[in-house]
């Protein structure tokens, strides 16, 4: 079995399901999987992509439930979520972001994240994000992109963080709409990455939140908006 593969029992433990539930999902082609010598095998990278897709397609109630599940499965109290406001320092906010192309957005956002001192190799981060974007664009229909590497990059990060950039006009970034708000999610482990995506997805689903970000005058205003709007989330 490849190092990045789950078998049924490993994946059941990872997803907090029973082995029989995982097997049924595989048999019904509800999970990315393949059979090797008659046994189900699941690629870790494909499972992560499947979970990310589930987050992207979920509504508020489902995102809240998923975020709670991810916190509890990491051993965290349900009363202590990882806050977006704590992951987004002022120095990781670029208003405006000068980039005008997809490639320059990825490079510049990696450099913005590096201003925190938590990114030890911004070029490697940029390359990992570029490869993830080539696999499938993270641009959404509301003008937001949630950039991230395919896998957490603990070896080049001093800790988890989020960077935010806003261009002064929308640019083509792979979705059907132009994109002007770019979040770069840098995580050090899988569950923290998914929890952050779920919580951030809850925030950006609010059109008032996005309108305020687009009108924010500076990084301090962005931090205030994120903190205030996040306090309104339930759970």
PDB file of N, CA and C in Angstrom, residues 86-127:
ATOM      1  N   UNK A  86      -7.654  35.183  14.251  1.00  0.00           N
ATOM      2  CA  UNK A  86      -6.364  34.896  14.866  1.00  0.00           C
ATOM      3  C   UNK A  86      -5.329  34.435  13.839  1.00  0.00           C
ATOM      4  N   UNK A  87      -5.792  33.941  12.711  1.00  0.00           N
ATOM      5  CA  UNK A  87      -4.893  33.430  11.676  1.00  0.00           C
ATOM      6  C   UNK A  87      -4.505  34.493  10.652  1.00  0.00           C
ATOM      7  N   UNK A  88      -5.196  35.645  10.686  1.00  0.00           N
ATOM      8  CA  UNK A  88      -5.019  36.683   9.667  1.00  0.00           C
ATOM      9  C   UNK A  88      -4.405  37.937  10.303  1.00  0.00           C
ATOM     10  N   UNK A  89      -3.072  38.036  10.383  1.00  0.00           N
ATOM     11  CA  UNK A  89      -2.438  39.231  10.947  1.00  0.00           C
ATOM     12  C   UNK A  89      -2.428  40.387   9.947  1.00  0.00           C
ATOM     13  N   UNK A  90      -2.294  41.587  10.442  1.00  0.00           N
ATOM     14  CA  UNK A  90      -2.335  42.770   9.575  1.00  0.00           C
ATOM     15  C   UNK A  90      -1.259  42.717   8.488  1.00  0.00           C
ATOM     16  N   UNK A  91      -0.066  42.226   8.851  1.00  0.00           N
ATOM     17  CA  UNK A  91       1.017  42.232   7.864  1.00  0.00           C
ATOM     18  C   UNK A  91       0.779  41.249   6.725  1.00  0.00           C
ATOM     19  N   UNK A  92      -0.222  40.379   6.868  1.00  0.00           N
ATOM     20  CA  UNK A  92      -0.545  39.424   5.811  1.00  0.00           C
ATOM     21  C   UNK A  92      -1.735  39.883   4.977  1.00  0.00           C
ATOM     22  N   UNK A  93      -2.006  41.180   4.992  1.00  0.00           N
ATOM     23  CA  UNK A  93      -3.118  41.754   4.235  1.00  0.00           C
ATOM     24  C   UNK A  93      -2.558  42.767   3.244  1.00  0.00           C
ATOM     25  N   UNK A  94      -2.881  42.593   1.968  1.00  0.00           N
ATOM     26  CA  UNK A  94      -2.395  43.487   0.917  1.00  0.00           C
ATOM     27  C   UNK A  94      -3.567  44.207   0.269  1.00  0.00           C
ATOM     28  N   UNK A  95      -3.664  45.525   0.509  1.00  0.00           N
ATOM     29  CA  UNK A  95      -4.685  46.379  -0.088  1.00  0.00           C
ATOM     30  C   UNK A  95      -4.001  47.602  -0.707  1.00  0.00           C
ATOM     31  N   UNK A  96      -3.873  47.664  -2.025  1.00  0.00           N
ATOM     32  CA  UNK A  96      -4.331  46.647  -2.968  1.00  0.00           C
ATOM     33  C   UNK A  96      -3.233  45.630  -3.261  1.00  0.00           C
ATOM     34  N   UNK A  97      -3.652  44.504  -3.790  1.00  0.00           N
ATOM     35  CA  UNK A  97      -2.724  43.535  -4.366  1.00  0.00           C
ATOM     36  C   UNK A  97      -2.431  44.003  -5.785  1.00  0.00           C
ATOM     37  N   UNK A  98      -1.164  44.110  -6.140  1.00  0.00           N
ATOM     38  CA  UNK A  98      -0.794  44.692  -7.429  1.00  0.00           C
ATOM     39  C   UNK A  98      -0.900  43.709  -8.590  1.00  0.00           C
ATOM     40  N   UNK A  99      -1.004  42.434  -8.307  1.00  0.00           N
ATOM     41  CA  UNK A  99      -0.991  41.397  -9.340  1.00  0.00           C
ATOM     42  C   UNK A  99      -2.135  41.588 -10.343  1.00  0.00           C
ATOM     43  N   UNK A 100      -1.873  41.208 -11.589  1.00  0.00           N
ATOM     44  CA  UNK A 100      -2.880  41.329 -12.646  1.00  0.00           C
ATOM     45  C   UNK A 100      -3.109  40.020 -13.392  1.00  0.00           C
ATOM     46  N   UNK A 101      -2.352  38.994 -13.065  1.00  0.00           N
ATOM     47  CA  UNK A 101      -2.516  37.693 -13.714  1.00  0.00           C
ATOM     48  C   UNK A 101      -2.579  36.607 -12.647  1.00  0.00           C
ATOM     49  N   UNK A 102      -3.065  35.437 -13.049  1.00  0.00           N
ATOM     50  CA  UNK A 102      -3.154  34.328 -12.108  1.00  0.00           C
ATOM     51  C   UNK A 102      -1.789  33.976 -11.531  1.00  0.00           C
ATOM     52  N   UNK A 103      -0.782  33.895 -12.378  1.00  0.00           N
ATOM     53  CA  UNK A 103       0.552  33.529 -11.903  1.00  0.00           C
ATOM     54  C   UNK A 103       1.105  34.566 -10.937  1.00  0.00           C
ATOM     55  N   UNK A 104       0.904  35.863 -11.257  1.00  0.00           N
ATOM     56  CA  UNK A 104       1.438  36.895 -10.377  1.00  0.00           C
ATOM     57  C   UNK A 104       0.668  36.974  -9.063  1.00  0.00           C
ATOM     58  N   UNK A 105      -0.625  36.644  -9.064  1.00  0.00           N
ATOM     59  CA  UNK A 105      -1.388  36.573  -7.818  1.00  0.00           C
ATOM     60  C   UNK A 105      -0.774  35.533  -6.882  1.00  0.00           C
ATOM     61  N   UNK A 106      -0.499  34.353  -7.414  1.00  0.00           N
ATOM     62  CA  UNK A 106       0.061  33.270  -6.595  1.00  0.00           C
ATOM     63  C   UNK A 106       1.406  33.690  -6.007  1.00  0.00           C
ATOM     64  N   UNK A 107       2.264  34.279  -6.820  1.00  0.00           N
ATOM     65  CA  UNK A 107       3.582  34.709  -6.330  1.00  0.00           C
ATOM     66  C   UNK A 107       3.448  35.809  -5.281  1.00  0.00           C
ATOM     67  N   UNK A 108       2.629  36.807  -5.583  1.00  0.00           N
ATOM     68  CA  UNK A 108       2.525  37.940  -4.673  1.00  0.00           C
ATOM     69  C   UNK A 108       1.858  37.538  -3.366  1.00  0.00           C
ATOM     70  N   UNK A 109       0.841  36.679  -3.419  1.00  0.00           N
ATOM     71  CA  UNK A 109       0.175  36.237  -2.189  1.00  0.00           C
ATOM     72  C   UNK A 109       1.136  35.437  -1.304  1.00  0.00           C
ATOM     73  N   UNK A 110       1.999  34.650  -1.924  1.00  0.00           N
ATOM     74  CA  UNK A 110       2.996  33.908  -1.145  1.00  0.00           C
ATOM     75  C   UNK A 110       3.974  34.873  -0.473  1.00  0.00           C
ATOM     76  N   UNK A 111       4.332  35.931  -1.174  1.00  0.00           N
ATOM     77  CA  UNK A 111       5.222  36.935  -0.592  1.00  0.00           C
ATOM     78  C   UNK A 111       4.523  37.699   0.540  1.00  0.00           C
ATOM     79  N   UNK A 112       3.237  37.970   0.367  1.00  0.00           N
ATOM     80  CA  UNK A 112       2.475  38.640   1.427  1.00  0.00           C
ATOM     81  C   UNK A 112       2.448  37.769   2.681  1.00  0.00           C
ATOM     82  N   UNK A 113       2.187  36.480   2.501  1.00  0.00           N
ATOM     83  CA  UNK A 113       2.183  35.559   3.646  1.00  0.00           C
ATOM     84  C   UNK A 113       3.548  35.531   4.323  1.00  0.00           C
ATOM     85  N   UNK A 114       4.614  35.632   3.541  1.00  0.00           N
ATOM     86  CA  UNK A 114       5.976  35.567   4.086  1.00  0.00           C
ATOM     87  C   UNK A 114       6.306  36.775   4.950  1.00  0.00           C
ATOM     88  N   UNK A 115       5.549  37.866   4.803  1.00  0.00           N
ATOM     89  CA  UNK A 115       5.808  39.052   5.629  1.00  0.00           C
ATOM     90  C   UNK A 115       5.561  38.769   7.103  1.00  0.00           C
ATOM     91  N   UNK A 116       4.842  37.708   7.420  1.00  0.00           N
ATOM     92  CA  UNK A 116       4.582  37.347   8.812  1.00  0.00           C
ATOM     93  C   UNK A 116       5.790  36.719   9.489  1.00  0.00           C
ATOM     94  N   UNK A 117       6.765  36.245   8.699  1.00  0.00           N
ATOM     95  CA  UNK A 117       7.894  35.498   9.253  1.00  0.00           C
ATOM     96  C   UNK A 117       7.588  34.036   9.474  1.00  0.00           C
ATOM     97  N   UNK A 118       6.383  33.602   9.132  1.00  0.00           N
ATOM     98  CA  UNK A 118       5.980  32.208   9.349  1.00  0.00           C
ATOM     99  C   UNK A 118       6.182  31.335   8.117  1.00  0.00           C
ATOM    100  N   UNK A 119       6.532  31.944   6.986  1.00  0.00           N
ATOM    101  CA  UNK A 119       6.772  31.183   5.750  1.00  0.00           C
ATOM    102  C   UNK A 119       8.267  31.232   5.469  1.00  0.00           C
ATOM    103  N   UNK A 120       8.916  30.090   5.540  1.00  0.00           N
ATOM    104  CA  UNK A 120      10.364  30.036   5.394  1.00  0.00           C
ATOM    105  C   UNK A 120      10.819  29.907   3.949  1.00  0.00           C
ATOM    106  N   UNK A 121       9.908  29.514   3.066  1.00  0.00           N
ATOM    107  CA  UNK A 121      10.274  29.354   1.657  1.00  0.00           C
ATOM    108  C   UNK A 121       9.087  29.782   0.800  1.00  0.00           C
ATOM    109  N   UNK A 122       8.916  31.099   0.573  1.00  0.00           N
ATOM    110  CA  UNK A 122       7.762  31.557  -0.206  1.00  0.00           C
ATOM    111  C   UNK A 122       7.747  31.042  -1.635  1.00  0.00           C
ATOM    112  N   UNK A 123       8.916  30.795  -2.226  1.00  0.00           N
ATOM    113  CA  UNK A 123       8.943  30.263  -3.590  1.00  0.00           C
ATOM    114  C   UNK A 123       8.358  28.851  -3.623  1.00  0.00           C
ATOM    115  N   UNK A 124       8.683  28.034  -2.630  1.00  0.00           N
ATOM    116  CA  UNK A 124       8.128  26.690  -2.574  1.00  0.00           C
ATOM    117  C   UNK A 124       6.631  26.729  -2.312  1.00  0.00           C
ATOM    118  N   UNK A 125       6.198  27.652  -1.460  1.00  0.00           N
ATOM    119  CA  UNK A 125       4.768  27.817  -1.221  1.00  0.00           C
ATOM    120  C   UNK A 125       4.054  28.203  -2.514  1.00  0.00           C
ATOM    121  N   UNK A 126       4.613  29.167  -3.230  1.00  0.00           N
ATOM    122  CA  UNK A 126       3.994  29.610  -4.479  1.00  0.00           C
ATOM    123  C   UNK A 126       3.888  28.467  -5.486  1.00  0.00           C
ATOM    124  N   UNK A 127       4.923  27.649  -5.579  1.00  0.00           N
ATOM    125  CA  UNK A 127       4.896  26.529  -6.510  1.00  0.00           C
ATOM    126  C   UNK A 127       3.826  25.512  -6.124  1.00  0.00           C
TER     127      UNK A 127
END
